[in-house]
mmCIF file of N, CA, C and O in Angstrom:
data_model
loop_
_atom_site.group_PDB
_atom_site.id
_atom_site.type_symbol
_atom_site.label_atom_id
_atom_site.label_comp_id
_atom_site.label_asym_id
_atom_site.label_seq_id
_atom_site.Cartn_x
_atom_site.Cartn_y
_atom_site.Cartn_z
ATOM 1 N N SER A 12 1.017 14.817 2.559
ATOM 2 C CA SER A 12 -0.127 14.240 3.227
ATOM 3 C C SER A 12 0.246 12.885 3.804
ATOM 4 O O SER A 12 1.275 12.315 3.489
ATOM 5 N N GLU A 13 -0.595 12.381 4.663
ATOM 6 C CA GLU A 13 -0.379 11.082 5.304
ATOM 7 C C GLU A 13 -0.668 9.971 4.304
ATOM 8 O O GLU A 13 -1.713 9.956 3.671
ATOM 9 N N VAL A 14 0.284 9.049 4.153
ATOM 10 C CA VAL A 14 0.169 7.958 3.185
ATOM 11 C C VAL A 14 0.221 6.628 3.932
ATOM 12 O O VAL A 14 1.070 6.425 4.790
ATOM 13 N N HIS A 15 -0.722 5.721 3.585
ATOM 14 C CA HIS A 15 -0.771 4.393 4.185
ATOM 15 C C HIS A 15 -0.797 3.367 3.063
ATOM 16 O O HIS A 15 -1.663 3.431 2.193
ATOM 17 N N ILE A 16 0.139 2.430 3.079
ATOM 18 C CA ILE A 16 0.184 1.355 2.097
ATOM 19 C C ILE A 16 0.257 0.050 2.876
ATOM 20 O O ILE A 16 1.193 -0.166 3.650
ATOM 21 N N LYS A 17 -0.744 -0.815 2.663
ATOM 22 C CA LYS A 17 -0.816 -2.083 3.377
ATOM 23 C C LYS A 17 -1.057 -3.217 2.401
ATOM 24 O O LYS A 17 -1.669 -3.023 1.355
ATOM 25 N N VAL A 18 -0.596 -4.404 2.768
ATOM 26 C CA VAL A 18 -0.738 -5.597 1.941
ATOM 27 C C VAL A 18 -1.632 -6.586 2.686
ATOM 28 O O VAL A 18 -1.416 -6.844 3.877
ATOM 29 N N TYR A 19 -2.626 -7.135 1.966
ATOM 30 C CA TYR A 19 -3.573 -8.092 2.537
ATOM 31 C C TYR A 19 -3.559 -9.373 1.721
ATOM 32 O O TYR A 19 -3.358 -9.333 0.506
ATOM 33 N N ASN A 20 -3.816 -10.496 2.381
ATOM 34 C CA ASN A 20 -4.010 -11.729 1.633
ATOM 35 C C ASN A 20 -5.463 -11.797 1.168
ATOM 36 O O ASN A 20 -6.263 -10.904 1.481
ATOM 37 N N LEU A 21 -5.819 -12.832 0.443
ATOM 38 C CA LEU A 21 -7.172 -12.920 -0.110
ATOM 39 C C LEU A 21 -8.243 -13.193 0.949
ATOM 40 O O LEU A 21 -9.433 -13.043 0.668
ATOM 41 N N LEU A 22 -7.829 -13.544 2.151
ATOM 42 C CA LEU A 22 -8.784 -13.713 3.251
ATOM 43 C C LEU A 22 -9.059 -12.398 3.973
ATOM 44 O O LEU A 22 -9.887 -12.335 4.868
ATOM 45 N N GLY A 23 -8.334 -11.339 3.594
ATOM 46 C CA GLY A 23 -8.521 -10.027 4.204
ATOM 47 C C GLY A 23 -7.617 -9.746 5.386
ATOM 48 O O GLY A 23 -7.757 -8.711 6.035
ATOM 49 N N CYS A 24 -6.691 -10.648 5.683
ATOM 50 C CA CYS A 24 -5.768 -10.440 6.796
ATOM 51 C C CYS A 24 -4.586 -9.584 6.336
ATOM 52 O O CYS A 24 -4.006 -9.836 5.286
ATOM 53 N N GLU A 25 -4.230 -8.592 7.140
ATOM 54 C CA GLU A 25 -3.079 -7.752 6.820
ATOM 55 C C GLU A 25 -1.797 -8.553 7.015
ATOM 56 O O GLU A 25 -1.578 -9.133 8.080
ATOM 57 N N VAL A 26 -0.961 -8.603 5.982
ATOM 58 C CA VAL A 26 0.301 -9.348 6.074
ATOM 59 C C VAL A 26 1.510 -8.425 6.139
ATOM 60 O O VAL A 26 2.586 -8.849 6.554
ATOM 61 N N ALA A 27 1.352 -7.158 5.735
ATOM 62 C CA ALA A 27 2.461 -6.203 5.791
ATOM 63 C C ALA A 27 1.926 -4.779 5.766
ATOM 64 O O ALA A 27 0.937 -4.489 5.102
ATOM 65 N N SER A 28 2.601 -3.911 6.501
ATOM 66 C CA SER A 28 2.340 -2.477 6.440
ATOM 67 C C SER A 28 3.593 -1.845 5.841
ATOM 68 O O SER A 28 4.632 -1.770 6.499
ATOM 69 N N LEU A 29 3.505 -1.431 4.590
ATOM 70 C CA LEU A 29 4.687 -0.936 3.880
ATOM 71 C C LEU A 29 4.996 0.515 4.194
ATOM 72 O O LEU A 29 6.152 0.931 4.131
ATOM 73 N N MET A 30 3.965 1.295 4.502
ATOM 74 C CA MET A 30 4.209 2.710 4.778
ATOM 75 C C MET A 30 3.043 3.280 5.570
ATOM 76 O O MET A 30 1.883 2.963 5.300
ATOM 77 N N SER A 31 3.364 4.123 6.503
ATOM 78 C CA SER A 31 2.362 4.868 7.256
ATOM 79 C C SER A 31 3.048 6.121 7.781
ATOM 80 O O SER A 31 3.458 6.189 8.944
ATOM 81 N N LYS A 32 3.200 7.104 6.888
ATOM 82 C CA LYS A 32 3.902 8.327 7.290
ATOM 83 C C LYS A 32 3.523 9.478 6.370
ATOM 84 O O LYS A 32 2.887 9.290 5.345
ATOM 85 N N GLU A 33 3.951 10.663 6.757
ATOM 86 C CA GLU A 33 3.701 11.867 5.976
ATOM 87 C C GLU A 33 4.685 11.920 4.810
ATOM 88 O O GLU A 33 5.884 11.700 4.986
ATOM 89 N N MET A 34 4.167 12.212 3.626
ATOM 90 C CA MET A 34 4.994 12.268 2.415
ATOM 91 C C MET A 34 4.674 13.550 1.650
ATOM 92 O O MET A 34 3.536 14.009 1.661
ATOM 93 N N GLY A 35 5.658 14.083 0.961
ATOM 94 C CA GLY A 35 5.454 15.238 0.109
ATOM 95 C C GLY A 35 4.998 14.813 -1.277
ATOM 96 O O GLY A 35 4.969 13.626 -1.610
ATOM 97 N N GLU A 36 4.648 15.784 -2.088
ATOM 98 C CA GLU A 36 4.246 15.502 -3.460
ATOM 99 C C GLU A 36 5.415 14.946 -4.258
ATOM 100 O O GLU A 36 6.571 15.158 -3.911
ATOM 101 N N GLY A 37 5.099 14.259 -5.342
ATOM 102 C CA GLY A 37 6.144 13.767 -6.219
ATOM 103 C C GLY A 37 6.119 12.257 -6.346
ATOM 104 O O GLY A 37 5.235 11.584 -5.840
ATOM 105 N N HIS A 38 7.122 11.738 -7.007
ATOM 106 C CA HIS A 38 7.257 10.297 -7.213
ATOM 107 C C HIS A 38 8.083 9.703 -6.078
ATOM 108 O O HIS A 38 9.102 10.268 -5.679
ATOM 109 N N HIS A 39 7.631 8.577 -5.572
ATOM 110 C CA HIS A 39 8.317 7.897 -4.483
ATOM 111 C C HIS A 39 8.410 6.418 -4.808
ATOM 112 O O HIS A 39 7.607 5.879 -5.564
ATOM 113 N N GLN A 40 9.366 5.748 -4.204
ATOM 114 C CA GLN A 40 9.560 4.320 -4.427
ATOM 115 C C GLN A 40 9.758 3.649 -3.083
ATOM 116 O O GLN A 40 10.481 4.160 -2.220
ATOM 117 N N ILE A 41 9.109 2.506 -2.899
ATOM 118 C CA ILE A 41 9.316 1.716 -1.689
ATOM 119 C C ILE A 41 9.619 0.281 -2.106
ATOM 120 O O ILE A 41 9.259 -0.144 -3.206
ATOM 121 N N LYS A 42 10.291 -0.440 -1.219
ATOM 122 C CA LYS A 42 10.605 -1.841 -1.482
ATOM 123 C C LYS A 42 9.902 -2.693 -0.437
ATOM 124 O O LYS A 42 9.857 -2.336 0.744
ATOM 125 N N TRP A 43 9.379 -3.823 -0.885
ATOM 126 C CA TRP A 43 8.699 -4.756 -0.010
ATOM 127 C C TRP A 43 9.575 -5.991 0.135
ATOM 128 O O TRP A 43 9.775 -6.734 -0.819
ATOM 129 N N ASN A 44 10.109 -6.222 1.313
ATOM 130 C CA ASN A 44 10.878 -7.424 1.591
ATOM 131 C C ASN A 44 9.883 -8.501 2.002
ATOM 132 O O ASN A 44 9.464 -8.573 3.152
ATOM 133 N N ALA A 45 9.501 -9.346 1.051
ATOM 134 C CA ALA A 45 8.490 -10.375 1.288
ATOM 135 C C ALA A 45 9.130 -11.731 1.526
ATOM 136 O O ALA A 45 8.580 -12.765 1.149
ATOM 137 N N GLY A 46 10.293 -11.749 2.159
ATOM 138 C CA GLY A 46 11.028 -12.984 2.368
ATOM 139 C C GLY A 46 10.297 -14.018 3.208
ATOM 140 O O GLY A 46 10.461 -15.210 3.019
ATOM 141 N N ASP A 47 9.464 -13.570 4.151
ATOM 142 C CA ASP A 47 8.770 -14.503 5.035
ATOM 143 C C ASP A 47 7.317 -14.738 4.634
ATOM 144 O O ASP A 47 6.567 -15.367 5.368
ATOM 145 N N ILE A 48 6.921 -14.258 3.473
ATOM 146 C CA ILE A 48 5.539 -14.384 3.002
ATOM 147 C C ILE A 48 5.511 -15.363 1.830
ATOM 148 O O ILE A 48 6.331 -15.256 0.917
ATOM 149 N N PRO A 49 4.584 -16.320 1.843
ATOM 150 C CA PRO A 49 4.549 -17.313 0.757
ATOM 151 C C PRO A 49 4.063 -16.728 -0.568
ATOM 152 O O PRO A 49 3.401 -15.685 -0.597
ATOM 153 N N SER A 50 4.384 -17.407 -1.642
ATOM 154 C CA SER A 50 3.888 -17.019 -2.967
ATOM 155 C C SER A 50 2.369 -17.032 -2.956
ATOM 156 O O SER A 50 1.746 -17.812 -2.240
ATOM 157 N N GLY A 51 1.778 -16.158 -3.753
ATOM 158 C CA GLY A 51 0.319 -16.109 -3.833
ATOM 159 C C GLY A 51 -0.156 -14.781 -4.367
ATOM 160 O O GLY A 51 0.619 -13.942 -4.821
ATOM 161 N N VAL A 52 -1.459 -14.579 -4.284
ATOM 162 C CA VAL A 52 -2.103 -13.339 -4.734
ATOM 163 C C VAL A 52 -2.370 -12.471 -3.518
ATOM 164 O O VAL A 52 -2.883 -12.951 -2.496
ATOM 165 N N TYR A 53 -2.028 -11.198 -3.633
ATOM 166 C CA TYR A 53 -2.195 -10.259 -2.536
ATOM 167 C C TYR A 53 -2.880 -8.995 -3.037
ATOM 168 O O TYR A 53 -2.836 -8.676 -4.225
ATOM 169 N N ILE A 54 -3.492 -8.277 -2.121
ATOM 170 C CA ILE A 54 -4.146 -7.004 -2.415
ATOM 171 C C ILE A 54 -3.350 -5.910 -1.714
ATOM 172 O O ILE A 54 -3.088 -5.991 -0.514
ATOM 173 N N ILE A 55 -2.956 -4.895 -2.478
ATOM 174 C CA ILE A 55 -2.217 -3.767 -1.906
ATOM 175 C C ILE A 55 -3.154 -2.559 -1.845
ATOM 176 O O ILE A 55 -3.723 -2.158 -2.855
ATOM 177 N N SER A 56 -3.327 -2.031 -0.649
ATOM 178 C CA SER A 56 -4.233 -0.911 -0.406
ATOM 179 C C SER A 56 -3.422 0.374 -0.249
ATOM 180 O O SER A 56 -2.476 0.424 0.543
ATOM 181 N N PHE A 57 -3.799 1.406 -0.997
ATOM 182 C CA PHE A 57 -3.175 2.726 -0.935
ATOM 183 C C PHE A 57 -4.201 3.713 -0.414
ATOM 184 O O PHE A 57 -5.300 3.819 -0.971
ATOM 185 N N ARG A 58 -3.875 4.459 0.642
ATOM 186 C CA ARG A 58 -4.771 5.490 1.186
ATOM 187 C C ARG A 58 -3.973 6.760 1.419
ATOM 188 O O ARG A 58 -2.876 6.712 1.984
ATOM 189 N N PHE A 59 -4.527 7.881 0.986
ATOM 190 C CA PHE A 59 -3.854 9.160 1.206
ATOM 191 C C PHE A 59 -4.878 10.285 1.135
ATOM 192 O O PHE A 59 -5.948 10.136 0.571
ATOM 193 N N GLU A 60 -4.514 11.401 1.714
ATOM 194 C CA GLU A 60 -5.372 12.584 1.709
ATOM 195 C C GLU A 60 -4.954 13.475 0.552
ATOM 196 O O GLU A 60 -3.768 13.694 0.331
ATOM 197 N N GLY A 61 -5.923 13.977 -0.201
ATOM 198 C CA GLY A 61 -5.632 14.857 -1.324
ATOM 199 C C GLY A 61 -4.978 16.145 -0.858
ATOM 200 O O GLY A 61 -5.364 16.719 0.155
ATOM 201 N N VAL A 62 -3.984 16.598 -1.583
ATOM 202 C CA VAL A 62 -3.229 17.795 -1.193
ATOM 203 C C VAL A 62 -4.080 19.049 -1.342
ATOM 204 O O VAL A 62 -4.123 19.900 -0.466
ATOM 205 N N SER A 63 -4.787 19.174 -2.454
ATOM 206 C CA SER A 63 -5.533 20.406 -2.714
ATOM 207 C C SER A 63 -6.908 20.424 -2.054
ATOM 208 O O SER A 63 -7.352 21.455 -1.584
ATOM 209 N N ASN A 64 -7.583 19.271 -1.988
ATOM 210 C CA ASN A 64 -8.962 19.287 -1.479
ATOM 211 C C ASN A 64 -9.123 18.578 -0.133
ATOM 212 O O ASN A 64 -10.209 18.533 0.407
ATOM 213 N N HIS A 65 -8.072 18.013 0.411
ATOM 214 C CA HIS A 65 -8.066 17.348 1.716
ATOM 215 C C HIS A 65 -9.112 16.241 1.821
ATOM 216 O O HIS A 65 -9.616 15.967 2.899
ATOM 217 N N GLN A 66 -9.460 15.622 0.706
ATOM 218 C CA GLN A 66 -10.354 14.472 0.730
ATOM 219 C C GLN A 66 -9.527 13.200 0.791
ATOM 220 O O GLN A 66 -8.428 13.136 0.251
ATOM 221 N N LEU A 67 -10.071 12.189 1.442
ATOM 222 C CA LEU A 67 -9.386 10.909 1.540
ATOM 223 C C LEU A 67 -9.541 10.144 0.233
ATOM 224 O O LEU A 67 -10.645 9.986 -0.274
ATOM 225 N N HIS A 68 -8.432 9.688 -0.322
ATOM 226 C CA HIS A 68 -8.428 8.908 -1.555
ATOM 227 C C HIS A 68 -7.891 7.525 -1.236
ATOM 228 O O HIS A 68 -7.004 7.370 -0.398
ATOM 229 N N SER A 69 -8.427 6.525 -1.911
ATOM 230 C CA SER A 69 -7.902 5.175 -1.733
ATOM 231 C C SER A 69 -8.122 4.384 -3.007
ATOM 232 O O SER A 69 -9.047 4.644 -3.766
ATOM 233 N N PHE A 70 -7.223 3.443 -3.234
ATOM 234 C CA PHE A 70 -7.378 2.509 -4.336
ATOM 235 C C PHE A 70 -6.621 1.242 -3.991
ATOM 236 O O PHE A 70 -5.800 1.228 -3.066
ATOM 237 N N ILE A 71 -6.952 0.173 -4.683
ATOM 238 C CA ILE A 71 -6.293 -1.103 -4.433
ATOM 239 C C ILE A 71 -5.731 -1.659 -5.737
ATOM 240 O O ILE A 71 -6.207 -1.336 -6.823
ATOM 241 N N LYS A 72 -4.713 -2.477 -5.597
ATOM 242 C CA LYS A 72 -4.088 -3.161 -6.733
ATOM 243 C C LYS A 72 -3.894 -4.621 -6.347
ATOM 244 O O LYS A 72 -3.603 -4.936 -5.190
ATOM 245 N N LYS A 73 -4.061 -5.480 -7.316
ATOM 246 C CA LYS A 73 -3.811 -6.902 -7.093
ATOM 247 C C LYS A 73 -2.360 -7.186 -7.464
ATOM 248 O O LYS A 73 -1.853 -6.680 -8.466
ATOM 249 N N ALA A 74 -1.687 -7.986 -6.660
ATOM 250 C CA ALA A 74 -0.290 -8.329 -6.906
ATOM 251 C C ALA A 74 -0.114 -9.837 -6.796
ATOM 252 O O ALA A 74 -0.728 -10.486 -5.949
ATOM 253 N N ILE A 75 0.725 -10.384 -7.651
ATOM 254 C CA ILE A 75 1.063 -11.802 -7.590
ATOM 255 C C ILE A 75 2.525 -11.907 -7.171
ATOM 256 O O ILE A 75 3.405 -11.360 -7.818
ATOM 257 N N LEU A 76 2.744 -12.597 -6.070
ATOM 258 C CA LEU A 76 4.087 -12.788 -5.545
ATOM 259 C C LEU A 76 4.558 -14.183 -5.937
ATOM 260 O O LEU A 76 3.932 -15.181 -5.565
ATOM 261 N N LEU A 77 5.635 -14.243 -6.714
ATOM 262 C CA LEU A 77 6.220 -15.517 -7.131
ATOM 263 C C LEU A 77 7.622 -15.637 -6.561
ATOM 264 O O LEU A 77 8.400 -14.693 -6.631
ATOM 265 N N LYS A 78 7.938 -16.778 -6.024
ATOM 266 C CA LYS A 78 9.286 -17.001 -5.476
ATOM 267 C C LYS A 78 9.930 -18.152 -6.180
ATOM 268 O O LYS A 78 9.330 -19.024 -6.692
#
């Protein structure tokens, strides 16, 4: 299914788009090169379509970036 992973700052501005592509089932790993982004608290948004029921799923996680 189509997977979208984006990073936002606390003001709601998108600071990075980590993934926006079709992915198969299973475990996957991505790396975020945050070299040009300052330390702080960020929100990571995950959106994907369910494989069996084709419903849109989304969840968010809070991340703290320390340099």
